[in-house]
PDB file of C-alpha atoms in Angstrom:
ATOM      1  CA  UNK A   1    -133.830 -69.608  20.502  1.00 33.00           C
ATOM      2  CA  UNK A   2    -131.637 -68.240  23.625  1.00 37.00           C
ATOM      3  CA  UNK A   3    -132.321 -70.122  27.023  1.00 35.00           C
ATOM      4  CA  UNK A   4    -131.005 -69.481  30.451  1.00 38.00           C
ATOM      5  CA  UNK A   5    -129.237 -72.295  32.276  1.00 38.00           C
ATOM      6  CA  UNK A   6    -132.253 -74.203  33.819  1.00 38.00           C
ATOM      7  CA  UNK A   7    -133.583 -77.573  34.577  1.00 39.00           C
ATOM      8  CA  UNK A   8    -136.293 -77.213  32.293  1.00 38.00           C
ATOM      9  CA  UNK A   9    -134.784 -76.482  29.229  1.00 42.00           C
ATOM     10  CA  UNK A  10    -132.179 -79.338  29.765  1.00 43.00           C
ATOM     11  CA  UNK A  11    -135.010 -81.839  30.820  1.00 46.00           C
ATOM     12  CA  UNK A  12    -136.694 -80.839  27.484  1.00 45.00           C
ATOM     13  CA  UNK A  13    -132.931 -80.909  25.652  1.00 45.00           C
ATOM     14  CA  UNK A  14    -132.134 -84.579  27.039  1.00 46.00           C
ATOM     15  CA  UNK A  15    -135.910 -85.792  26.192  1.00 47.00           C
ATOM     16  CA  UNK A  16    -135.175 -84.757  22.470  1.00 47.00           C
ATOM     17  CA  UNK A  17    -131.785 -86.333  22.639  1.00 46.00           C
ATOM     18  CA  UNK A  18    -133.031 -89.660  23.982  1.00 44.00           C
ATOM     19  CA  UNK A  19    -135.357 -89.721  21.134  1.00 45.00           C
ATOM     20  CA  UNK A  20    -132.386 -89.237  18.601  1.00 46.00           C
ATOM     21  CA  UNK A  21    -133.625 -85.454  17.941  1.00 45.00           C
ATOM     22  CA  UNK A  22    -130.096 -83.653  18.730  1.00 46.00           C
ATOM     23  CA  UNK A  23    -126.868 -84.318  16.222  1.00 49.00           C
ATOM     24  CA  UNK A  24    -124.363 -85.220  18.518  1.00 48.00           C
ATOM     25  CA  UNK A  25    -121.606 -83.597  16.427  1.00 54.00           C
ATOM     26  CA  UNK A  26    -123.301 -80.162  16.202  1.00 73.00           C
ATOM     27  CA  UNK A  27    -122.281 -78.628  19.034  1.00 78.00           C
ATOM     28  CA  UNK A  28    -120.661 -75.393  18.965  1.00 82.00           C
ATOM     29  CA  UNK A  29    -118.734 -72.599  21.129  1.00 85.00           C
ATOM     30  CA  UNK A  30    -119.199 -69.243  19.957  1.00 85.00           C
ATOM     31  CA  UNK A  31    -117.943 -66.178  21.516  1.00 87.00           C
ATOM     32  CA  UNK A  32    -120.414 -63.070  22.418  1.00 86.00           C
ATOM     33  CA  UNK A  33    -118.532 -59.965  20.938  1.00 87.00           C
ATOM     34  CA  UNK A  34    -120.241 -57.652  23.504  1.00 87.00           C
ATOM     35  CA  UNK A  35    -120.369 -59.648  26.630  1.00 86.00           C
ATOM     36  CA  UNK A  36    -116.937 -61.819  25.755  1.00 87.00           C
ATOM     37  CA  UNK A  37    -118.905 -64.723  27.306  1.00 88.00           C
ATOM     38  CA  UNK A  38    -119.544 -67.988  25.706  1.00 88.00           C
ATOM     39  CA  UNK A  39    -122.794 -69.205  24.191  1.00 86.00           C
ATOM     40  CA  UNK A  40    -122.942 -73.173  23.768  1.00 84.00           C
ATOM     41  CA  UNK A  41    -125.388 -74.009  21.062  1.00 81.00           C
ATOM     42  CA  UNK A  42    -126.761 -77.469  20.313  1.00 74.00           C
ATOM     43  CA  UNK A  43    -129.412 -78.960  18.408  1.00 71.00           C
ATOM     44  CA  UNK A  44    -132.528 -79.396  20.172  1.00 62.00           C
ATOM     45  CA  UNK A  45    -135.608 -81.114  17.605  1.00 63.00           C
ATOM     46  CA  UNK A  46    -136.016 -78.383  15.115  1.00 75.00           C
ATOM     47  CA  UNK A  47    -134.586 -75.625  17.001  1.00 74.00           C
ATOM     48  CA  UNK A  48    -131.165 -75.002  18.635  1.00 77.00           C
ATOM     49  CA  UNK A  49    -130.527 -74.539  22.385  1.00 77.00           C
ATOM     50  CA  UNK A  50    -128.509 -71.644  23.398  1.00 80.00           C
ATOM     51  CA  UNK A  51    -126.869 -71.863  26.956  1.00 81.00           C
ATOM     52  CA  UNK A  52    -124.589 -68.929  28.277  1.00 84.00           C
ATOM     53  CA  UNK A  53    -121.106 -69.440  29.900  1.00 85.00           C
ATOM     54  CA  UNK A  54    -119.127 -67.177  31.796  1.00 86.00           C
ATOM     55  CA  UNK A  55    -115.586 -66.873  30.155  1.00 86.00           C
ATOM     56  CA  UNK A  56    -112.387 -67.752  32.440  1.00 87.00           C
ATOM     57  CA  UNK A  57    -110.230 -65.119  30.849  1.00 88.00           C
ATOM     58  CA  UNK A  58    -112.323 -61.948  31.614  1.00 91.00           C
ATOM     59  CA  UNK A  59    -109.894 -60.908  34.141  1.00 94.00           C
ATOM     60  CA  UNK A  60    -106.509 -58.439  33.779  1.00 95.00           C
ATOM     61  CA  UNK A  61    -103.966 -60.057  36.041  1.00 96.00           C
ATOM     62  CA  UNK A  62    -100.332 -59.618  36.926  1.00 95.00           C
ATOM     63  CA  UNK A  63     -98.638 -61.858  39.326  1.00 95.00           C
ATOM     64  CA  UNK A  64     -95.159 -59.722  40.187  1.00 96.00           C
ATOM     65  CA  UNK A  65     -92.414 -61.340  41.985  1.00 96.00           C
ATOM     66  CA  UNK A  66     -89.620 -59.842  44.373  1.00 97.00           C
ATOM     67  CA  UNK A  67     -86.981 -62.870  44.967  1.00 97.00           C
ATOM     68  CA  UNK A  68     -84.716 -62.830  48.225  1.00 94.00           C
ATOM     69  CA  UNK A  69     -82.105 -65.104  49.287  1.00 89.00           C
ATOM     70  CA  UNK A  70     -83.247 -67.028  52.193  1.00 80.00           C
ATOM     71  CA  UNK A  71     -80.794 -69.392  53.818  1.00 78.00           C
ATOM     72  CA  UNK A  72     -80.672 -72.497  51.523  1.00 81.00           C
ATOM     73  CA  UNK A  73     -83.656 -71.469  49.630  1.00 88.00           C
ATOM     74  CA  UNK A  74     -84.820 -68.344  47.350  1.00 93.00           C
ATOM     75  CA  UNK A  75     -88.189 -66.712  48.538  1.00 94.00           C
ATOM     76  CA  UNK A  76     -90.369 -65.613  45.826  1.00 95.00           C
ATOM     77  CA  UNK A  77     -92.904 -63.193  47.269  1.00 95.00           C
ATOM     78  CA  UNK A  78     -96.003 -62.324  44.915  1.00 95.00           C
ATOM     79  CA  UNK A  79     -98.184 -59.494  44.567  1.00 94.00           C
ATOM     80  CA  UNK A  80    -101.320 -60.490  42.731  1.00 94.00           C
ATOM     81  CA  UNK A  81    -103.384 -57.567  41.100  1.00 96.00           C
ATOM     82  CA  UNK A  82    -106.076 -57.493  38.825  1.00 97.00           C
ATOM     83  CA  UNK A  83    -106.807 -54.570  36.501  1.00 97.00           C
ATOM     84  CA  UNK A  84    -109.577 -52.175  37.026  1.00 98.00           C
ATOM     85  CA  UNK A  85    -110.443 -52.868  33.646  1.00 95.00           C
ATOM     86  CA  UNK A  86    -111.379 -56.913  34.131  1.00 95.00           C
ATOM     87  CA  UNK A  87    -114.712 -57.650  33.906  1.00 93.00           C
ATOM     88  CA  UNK A  88    -114.468 -60.598  36.622  1.00 92.00           C
ATOM     89  CA  UNK A  89    -112.743 -61.368  39.762  1.00 94.00           C
ATOM     90  CA  UNK A  90    -109.664 -63.617  39.958  1.00 93.00           C
ATOM     91  CA  UNK A  91    -110.680 -67.132  41.391  1.00 89.00           C
ATOM     92  CA  UNK A  92    -107.715 -69.832  40.302  1.00 86.00           C
ATOM     93  CA  UNK A  93    -104.112 -69.497  39.561  1.00 88.00           C
ATOM     94  CA  UNK A  94    -101.413 -71.853  38.755  1.00 86.00           C
ATOM     95  CA  UNK A  95     -98.015 -71.982  37.194  1.00 85.00           C
ATOM     96  CA  UNK A  96     -95.256 -74.779  37.225  1.00 86.00           C
ATOM     97  CA  UNK A  97     -92.718 -75.383  39.551  1.00 84.00           C
ATOM     98  CA  UNK A  98     -89.552 -77.727  39.350  1.00 83.00           C
ATOM     99  CA  UNK A  99     -90.350 -81.225  40.036  1.00 79.00           C
ATOM    100  CA  UNK A 100     -87.115 -82.310  41.402  1.00 79.00           C
ATOM    101  CA  UNK A 101     -86.951 -79.411  44.151  1.00 82.00           C
ATOM    102  CA  UNK A 102     -87.058 -81.034  47.401  1.00 77.00           C
ATOM    103  CA  UNK A 103     -87.418 -77.533  49.180  1.00 80.00           C
ATOM    104  CA  UNK A 104     -90.229 -76.167  47.438  1.00 81.00           C
ATOM    105  CA  UNK A 105     -92.953 -74.879  49.666  1.00 83.00           C
ATOM    106  CA  UNK A 106     -95.673 -72.514  48.998  1.00 83.00           C
ATOM    107  CA  UNK A 107     -97.413 -70.335  51.386  1.00 83.00           C
ATOM    108  CA  UNK A 108    -100.437 -67.957  50.809  1.00 81.00           C
ATOM    109  CA  UNK A 109    -102.800 -65.407  52.828  1.00 81.00           C
ATOM    110  CA  UNK A 110    -104.737 -67.782  54.838  1.00 69.00           C
ATOM    111  CA  UNK A 111    -107.863 -65.475  55.162  1.00 64.00           C
ATOM    112  CA  UNK A 112    -108.192 -65.194  51.558  1.00 65.00           C
ATOM    113  CA  UNK A 113    -106.993 -68.583  50.285  1.00 67.00           C
ATOM    114  CA  UNK A 114    -109.374 -71.887  50.021  1.00 61.00           C
ATOM    115  CA  UNK A 115    -106.347 -73.804  48.504  1.00 61.00           C
ATOM    116  CA  UNK A 116    -102.549 -73.489  47.779  1.00 60.00           C
ATOM    117  CA  UNK A 117    -100.255 -76.319  47.140  1.00 60.00           C
ATOM    118  CA  UNK A 118     -97.201 -77.524  45.553  1.00 62.00           C
ATOM    119  CA  UNK A 119     -98.686 -80.200  43.735  1.00 61.00           C
ATOM    120  CA  UNK A 120     -96.381 -82.728  41.760  1.00 57.00           C
ATOM    121  CA  UNK A 121     -93.761 -85.447  41.833  1.00 55.00           C
ATOM    122  CA  UNK A 122     -90.796 -86.544  39.804  1.00 52.00           C
ATOM    123  CA  UNK A 123     -92.058 -85.881  36.396  1.00 59.00           C
ATOM    124  CA  UNK A 124     -94.396 -82.528  36.824  1.00 64.00           C
ATOM    125  CA  UNK A 125     -95.034 -79.946  39.557  1.00 80.00           C
ATOM    126  CA  UNK A 126     -97.195 -77.005  39.709  1.00 82.00           C
ATOM    127  CA  UNK A 127     -97.993 -74.155  42.470  1.00 84.00           C
ATOM    128  CA  UNK A 128    -101.917 -74.188  42.889  1.00 82.00           C
ATOM    129  CA  UNK A 129    -103.585 -71.207  44.368  1.00 83.00           C
ATOM    130  CA  UNK A 130    -107.795 -71.419  44.709  1.00 84.00           C
ATOM    131  CA  UNK A 131    -109.030 -68.279  46.333  1.00 86.00           C
ATOM    132  CA  UNK A 132    -112.073 -68.417  48.409  1.00 82.00           C
ATOM    133  CA  UNK A 133    -115.225 -67.303  47.430  1.00 81.00           C
ATOM    134  CA  UNK A 134    -115.510 -64.505  49.873  1.00 79.00           C
ATOM    135  CA  UNK A 135    -112.049 -63.329  49.166  1.00 81.00           C
ATOM    136  CA  UNK A 136    -111.585 -63.087  45.503  1.00 90.00           C
ATOM    137  CA  UNK A 137    -109.425 -60.461  43.563  1.00 93.00           C
ATOM    138  CA  UNK A 138    -112.248 -58.332  42.180  1.00 95.00           C
ATOM    139  CA  UNK A 139    -111.385 -55.623  39.510  1.00 97.00           C
ATOM    140  CA  UNK A 140    -108.843 -53.038  40.912  1.00 97.00           C
ATOM    141  CA  UNK A 141    -107.729 -55.280  44.048  1.00 95.00           C
ATOM    142  CA  UNK A 142    -104.605 -56.346  44.954  1.00 94.00           C
ATOM    143  CA  UNK A 143    -103.502 -59.245  47.213  1.00 91.00           C
ATOM    144  CA  UNK A 144     -99.937 -59.889  48.628  1.00 91.00           C
ATOM    145  CA  UNK A 145     -98.902 -62.750  50.964  1.00 88.00           C
ATOM    146  CA  UNK A 146     -97.786 -65.296  48.454  1.00 90.00           C
ATOM    147  CA  UNK A 147     -94.691 -66.841  48.936  1.00 91.00           C
ATOM    148  CA  UNK A 148     -92.810 -69.693  47.074  1.00 89.00           C
ATOM    149  CA  UNK A 149     -89.601 -71.202  48.697  1.00 90.00           C
ATOM    150  CA  UNK A 150     -87.202 -73.175  46.481  1.00 91.00           C
ATOM    151  CA  UNK A 151     -83.972 -73.900  45.932  1.00 91.00           C
ATOM    152  CA  UNK A 152     -84.130 -73.278  42.412  1.00 93.00           C
ATOM    153  CA  UNK A 153     -82.936 -69.804  40.721  1.00 94.00           C
ATOM    154  CA  UNK A 154     -85.675 -67.572  38.854  1.00 95.00           C
ATOM    155  CA  UNK A 155     -87.023 -68.026  34.906  1.00 96.00           C
ATOM    156  CA  UNK A 156     -89.859 -67.052  32.781  1.00 96.00           C
ATOM    157  CA  UNK A 157     -92.924 -69.290  33.214  1.00 94.00           C
ATOM    158  CA  UNK A 158     -96.164 -68.988  32.022  1.00 92.00           C
ATOM    159  CA  UNK A 159     -99.183 -69.216  34.538  1.00 90.00           C
ATOM    160  CA  UNK A 160    -103.093 -69.677  34.096  1.00 89.00           C
ATOM    161  CA  UNK A 161    -105.062 -67.350  35.685  1.00 92.00           C
ATOM    162  CA  UNK A 162    -108.861 -68.088  35.700  1.00 90.00           C
ATOM    163  CA  UNK A 163    -111.876 -65.784  36.281  1.00 91.00           C
ATOM    164  CA  UNK A 164    -114.305 -66.827  39.109  1.00 89.00           C
ATOM    165  CA  UNK A 165    -117.261 -68.276  37.017  1.00 86.00           C
ATOM    166  CA  UNK A 166    -120.656 -69.764  37.817  1.00 83.00           C
ATOM    167  CA  UNK A 167    -120.616 -73.542  37.158  1.00 78.00           C
ATOM    168  CA  UNK A 168    -123.003 -74.729  34.432  1.00 78.00           C
ATOM    169  CA  UNK A 169    -125.455 -77.032  36.057  1.00 72.00           C
ATOM    170  CA  UNK A 170    -126.624 -79.631  33.730  1.00 69.00           C
ATOM    171  CA  UNK A 171    -128.117 -83.050  33.993  1.00 69.00           C
ATOM    172  CA  UNK A 172    -125.890 -85.907  34.006  1.00 73.00           C
ATOM    173  CA  UNK A 173    -127.163 -87.382  30.867  1.00 67.00           C
ATOM    174  CA  UNK A 174    -126.697 -83.963  29.324  1.00 67.00           C
ATOM    175  CA  UNK A 175    -122.780 -84.068  30.213  1.00 74.00           C
ATOM    176  CA  UNK A 176    -122.717 -87.291  27.984  1.00 74.00           C
ATOM    177  CA  UNK A 177    -123.487 -85.838  24.709  1.00 74.00           C
ATOM    178  CA  UNK A 178    -120.113 -86.135  22.726  1.00 77.00           C
ATOM    179  CA  UNK A 179    -118.375 -82.848  22.946  1.00 80.00           C
ATOM    180  CA  UNK A 180    -120.245 -81.065  25.585  1.00 78.00           C
ATOM    181  CA  UNK A 181    -118.221 -81.474  28.701  1.00 80.00           C
ATOM    182  CA  UNK A 182    -115.073 -80.417  26.601  1.00 81.00           C
ATOM    183  CA  UNK A 183    -116.596 -77.064  25.455  1.00 82.00           C
ATOM    184  CA  UNK A 184    -117.910 -76.150  28.642  1.00 82.00           C
ATOM    185  CA  UNK A 185    -114.111 -76.758  29.988  1.00 79.00           C
ATOM    186  CA  UNK A 186    -112.615 -74.631  27.313  1.00 77.00           C
ATOM    187  CA  UNK A 187    -115.140 -71.812  28.093  1.00 77.00           C
ATOM    188  CA  UNK A 188    -114.860 -71.809  31.871  1.00 74.00           C
ATOM    189  CA  UNK A 189    -110.924 -72.560  31.740  1.00 67.00           C
ATOM    190  CA  UNK A 190    -110.655 -75.539  33.771  1.00 58.00           C
ATOM    191  CA  UNK A 191    -108.400 -77.187  31.584  1.00 52.00           C
ATOM    192  CA  UNK A 192    -104.761 -76.064  31.929  1.00 43.00           C
ATOM    193  CA  UNK A 193    -103.652 -77.081  28.575  1.00 46.00           C
ATOM    194  CA  UNK A 194    -106.465 -75.762  26.493  1.00 44.00           C
ATOM    195  CA  UNK A 195    -108.758 -73.718  28.726  1.00 46.00           C
ATOM    196  CA  UNK A 196    -109.800 -70.219  28.590  1.00 60.00           C
ATOM    197  CA  UNK A 197    -107.982 -68.527  31.208  1.00 80.00           C
ATOM    198  CA  UNK A 198    -105.909 -65.955  31.034  1.00 88.00           C
ATOM    199  CA  UNK A 199    -102.178 -66.597  30.205  1.00 90.00           C
ATOM    200  CA  UNK A 200     -99.387 -64.305  31.762  1.00 94.00           C
ATOM    201  CA  UNK A 201     -95.481 -64.786  32.052  1.00 96.00           C
ATOM    202  CA  UNK A 202     -94.331 -64.880  35.687  1.00 96.00           C
ATOM    203  CA  UNK A 203     -91.056 -65.082  37.308  1.00 97.00           C
ATOM    204  CA  UNK A 204     -90.790 -68.375  38.997  1.00 94.00           C
ATOM    205  CA  UNK A 205     -87.777 -71.004  40.357  1.00 93.00           C
ATOM    206  CA  UNK A 206     -87.136 -73.233  37.535  1.00 90.00           C
ATOM    207  CA  UNK A 207     -83.376 -73.454  37.124  1.00 91.00           C
ATOM    208  CA  UNK A 208     -81.343 -75.477  39.025  1.00 89.00           C
ATOM    209  CA  UNK A 209     -78.018 -73.580  40.252  1.00 87.00           C
ATOM    210  CA  UNK A 210     -76.041 -76.165  38.132  1.00 86.00           C
ATOM    211  CA  UNK A 211     -77.246 -74.002  34.792  1.00 84.00           C
ATOM    212  CA  UNK A 212     -75.037 -71.275  36.378  1.00 81.00           C
ATOM    213  CA  UNK A 213     -72.023 -73.322  37.043  1.00 76.00           C
ATOM    214  CA  UNK A 214     -70.988 -72.982  33.256  1.00 70.00           C
ATOM    215  CA  UNK A 215     -69.563 -69.746  30.952  1.00 70.00           C
ATOM    216  CA  UNK A 216     -72.811 -70.664  28.864  1.00 78.00           C
ATOM    217  CA  UNK A 217     -74.878 -69.345  32.096  1.00 86.00           C
ATOM    218  CA  UNK A 218     -74.425 -65.392  30.408  1.00 93.00           C
ATOM    219  CA  UNK A 219     -76.302 -66.802  27.689  1.00 93.00           C
ATOM    220  CA  UNK A 220     -79.237 -67.305  29.985  1.00 94.00           C
ATOM    221  CA  UNK A 221     -79.208 -64.323  31.358  1.00 96.00           C
ATOM    222  CA  UNK A 222     -78.905 -62.460  28.045  1.00 96.00           C
ATOM    223  CA  UNK A 223     -81.881 -64.342  26.621  1.00 96.00           C
ATOM    224  CA  UNK A 224     -84.005 -63.393  29.927  1.00 98.00           C
ATOM    225  CA  UNK A 225     -82.754 -59.398  29.433  1.00 98.00           C
ATOM    226  CA  UNK A 226     -83.921 -59.876  25.524  1.00 98.00           C
ATOM    227  CA  UNK A 227     -87.153 -61.139  26.695  1.00 98.00           C
ATOM    228  CA  UNK A 228     -87.699 -58.608  29.385  1.00 98.00           C
ATOM    229  CA  UNK A 229     -86.833 -55.683  26.904  1.00 98.00           C
ATOM    230  CA  UNK A 230     -89.182 -56.982  23.926  1.00 97.00           C
ATOM    231  CA  UNK A 231     -91.651 -59.490  24.146  1.00 96.00           C
ATOM    232  CA  UNK A 232     -92.339 -58.884  27.934  1.00 97.00           C
ATOM    233  CA  UNK A 233     -91.967 -55.044  28.235  1.00 97.00           C
ATOM    234  CA  UNK A 234     -90.749 -55.480  31.517  1.00 98.00           C
ATOM    235  CA  UNK A 235     -87.754 -53.041  30.960  1.00 98.00           C
ATOM    236  CA  UNK A 236     -89.414 -50.032  28.790  1.00 96.00           C
ATOM    237  CA  UNK A 237     -86.415 -47.738  28.295  1.00 97.00           C
ATOM    238  CA  UNK A 238     -84.005 -48.643  25.067  1.00 97.00           C
ATOM    239  CA  UNK A 239     -80.951 -46.896  26.359  1.00 97.00           C
ATOM    240  CA  UNK A 240     -81.184 -48.993  29.517  1.00 98.00           C
ATOM    241  CA  UNK A 241     -81.901 -52.111  27.543  1.00 98.00           C
ATOM    242  CA  UNK A 242     -78.599 -51.596  25.532  1.00 98.00           C
ATOM    243  CA  UNK A 243     -76.324 -50.638  28.432  1.00 98.00           C
ATOM    244  CA  UNK A 244     -77.590 -53.895  29.884  1.00 98.00           C
ATOM    245  CA  UNK A 245     -76.696 -56.031  26.830  1.00 98.00           C
ATOM    246  CA  UNK A 246     -73.261 -54.234  26.541  1.00 98.00           C
ATOM    247  CA  UNK A 247     -72.426 -54.950  30.015  1.00 97.00           C
ATOM    248  CA  UNK A 248     -73.530 -58.720  29.539  1.00 97.00           C
ATOM    249  CA  UNK A 249     -71.404 -58.885  26.211  1.00 96.00           C
ATOM    250  CA  UNK A 250     -68.461 -57.660  27.935  1.00 96.00           C
ATOM    251  CA  UNK A 251     -68.759 -60.368  30.893  1.00 95.00           C
ATOM    252  CA  UNK A 252     -69.755 -63.225  28.141  1.00 93.00           C
ATOM    253  CA  UNK A 253     -66.239 -62.252  26.319  1.00 93.00           C
ATOM    254  CA  UNK A 254     -64.248 -61.964  29.233  1.00 94.00           C
ATOM    255  CA  UNK A 255     -65.153 -65.283  30.493  1.00 91.00           C
ATOM    256  CA  UNK A 256     -64.215 -66.568  27.085  1.00 90.00           C
ATOM    257  CA  UNK A 257     -60.619 -65.118  27.441  1.00 91.00           C
ATOM    258  CA  UNK A 258     -60.056 -66.173  31.011  1.00 89.00           C
ATOM    259  CA  UNK A 259     -60.640 -62.835  32.261  1.00 93.00           C
ATOM    260  CA  UNK A 260     -62.663 -63.551  35.312  1.00 90.00           C
ATOM    261  CA  UNK A 261     -61.881 -60.284  37.014  1.00 93.00           C
ATOM    262  CA  UNK A 262     -63.489 -58.268  33.825  1.00 95.00           C
ATOM    263  CA  UNK A 263     -66.202 -60.674  33.859  1.00 94.00           C
ATOM    264  CA  UNK A 264     -66.903 -59.999  37.175  1.00 94.00           C
ATOM    265  CA  UNK A 265     -66.718 -56.199  37.022  1.00 96.00           C
ATOM    266  CA  UNK A 266     -69.024 -56.194  34.127  1.00 97.00           C
ATOM    267  CA  UNK A 267     -71.875 -57.710  36.130  1.00 97.00           C
ATOM    268  CA  UNK A 268     -71.226 -55.529  38.870  1.00 97.00           C
ATOM    269  CA  UNK A 269     -72.267 -52.913  36.402  1.00 98.00           C
ATOM    270  CA  UNK A 270     -75.433 -54.559  35.016  1.00 98.00           C
ATOM    271  CA  UNK A 271     -76.466 -55.228  38.375  1.00 98.00           C
ATOM    272  CA  UNK A 272     -75.820 -51.325  39.393  1.00 98.00           C
ATOM    273  CA  UNK A 273     -77.935 -50.228  36.120  1.00 98.00           C
ATOM    274  CA  UNK A 274     -80.772 -52.772  36.920  1.00 98.00           C
ATOM    275  CA  UNK A 275     -80.477 -51.068  40.528  1.00 98.00           C
ATOM    276  CA  UNK A 276     -80.341 -47.545  39.584  1.00 98.00           C
ATOM    277  CA  UNK A 277     -83.505 -48.038  37.391  1.00 98.00           C
ATOM    278  CA  UNK A 278     -85.454 -50.282  39.713  1.00 97.00           C
ATOM    279  CA  UNK A 279     -89.079 -49.198  39.871  1.00 95.00           C
ATOM    280  CA  UNK A 280     -88.680 -46.725  37.038  1.00 95.00           C
ATOM    281  CA  UNK A 281     -87.620 -48.020  33.824  1.00 97.00           C
ATOM    282  CA  UNK A 282     -87.142 -51.519  35.343  1.00 98.00           C
ATOM    283  CA  UNK A 283     -90.060 -52.826  36.872  1.00 97.00           C
ATOM    284  CA  UNK A 284     -89.871 -55.710  39.601  1.00 96.00           C
ATOM    285  CA  UNK A 285     -90.180 -58.708  37.728  1.00 98.00           C
ATOM    286  CA  UNK A 286     -87.178 -57.672  35.228  1.00 98.00           C
ATOM    287  CA  UNK A 287     -85.341 -56.736  38.461  1.00 98.00           C
ATOM    288  CA  UNK A 288     -85.881 -59.995  40.194  1.00 98.00           C
ATOM    289  CA  UNK A 289     -85.427 -62.098  37.555  1.00 98.00           C
ATOM    290  CA  UNK A 290     -82.148 -60.312  35.960  1.00 98.00           C
ATOM    291  CA  UNK A 291     -80.304 -59.304  39.117  1.00 98.00           C
ATOM    292  CA  UNK A 292     -80.595 -62.293  40.996  1.00 96.00           C
ATOM    293  CA  UNK A 293     -79.188 -64.717  38.385  1.00 96.00           C
ATOM    294  CA  UNK A 294     -76.422 -62.005  37.683  1.00 96.00           C
ATOM    295  CA  UNK A 295     -75.623 -62.279  41.518  1.00 95.00           C
ATOM    296  CA  UNK A 296     -75.429 -65.704  41.322  1.00 93.00           C
ATOM    297  CA  UNK A 297     -73.278 -66.158  38.024  1.00 93.00           C
ATOM    298  CA  UNK A 298     -71.186 -63.351  39.752  1.00 93.00           C
ATOM    299  CA  UNK A 299     -70.596 -65.340  42.661  1.00 90.00           C
ATOM    300  CA  UNK A 300     -69.644 -68.376  41.226  1.00 87.00           C
ATOM    301  CA  UNK A 301     -67.133 -66.308  38.601  1.00 88.00           C
ATOM    302  CA  UNK A 302     -65.332 -64.893  41.810  1.00 79.00           C
ATOM    303  CA  UNK A 303     -65.373 -68.551  43.577  1.00 77.00           C
ATOM    304  CA  UNK A 304     -63.720 -69.738  40.532  1.00 69.00           C
ATOM    305  CA  UNK A 305     -61.244 -66.816  40.651  1.00 64.00           C
ATOM    306  CA  UNK A 306     -60.161 -67.570  44.158  1.00 59.00           C
ATOM    307  CA  UNK A 307     -59.754 -71.047  43.221  1.00 56.00           C
ATOM    308  CA  UNK A 308     -57.273 -70.727  40.203  1.00 56.00           C
ATOM    309  CA  UNK A 309     -53.507 -71.083  41.114  1.00 50.00           C
ATOM    310  CA  UNK A 310     -51.479 -67.807  40.355  1.00 48.00           C
TER     311      UNK A 310
END
């Protein structure tokens, strides 16, 4: 028996629950294969109540980054897109930021955003964006103007993007049925760890500069190159991926052999390949991630070279 969300249904369901007719362990959440939304089911007397819940992952987002030097910090400029194939508007976005970063600041287009902040302390931190109701990012829409300022260098993090969904209006007593609240949150995607939001990879400030003051820093760049070429498909040309891998290998061997001049030259060639293919085989995220870190690593290698006695 399928019901719309109404006070009449839940008043009846509540009465049945209070009379002991509802099995508190029998709540289920099933995905509708046609609409992509969820159906919450729970027993009611000798029947079953079914309630439709809008899914929080009915979006097709990208959150592309451009990283620029900005004095003591890096400026991470983002563009949020929702593909035309999405079924709902984007309403909410959050992704981690470095907790120890005293320079962190987040700006968002004021006319479109209800709330944005860098939230957290010494243990955890998140950039949080909640779009205002009348200015959500609808399918096919693009929204620019997001800027994060940080002293940290870029890495790859996982963000959670949620559709703007209608809340499920239940009587408070119904929320107390064991398992109901968790199932609704999972469908709407309200819980960051287990929610139904769409997860995407994002370039974000996550690495202290100290991480790139060691010869092992080139291994970090190589891991990012591999992820960009394989798992993330931010670089879609095998020849470009191979050339980048070769230059990093040359730079790594040169550092190991104490030849910092050769290492710096190899990183120059690495950056030149990225620049030549930027906007073509190399997308914005890959360029921002790899070129920013390679330039910083190269500057550190060059500084060490100048400080080394003849």
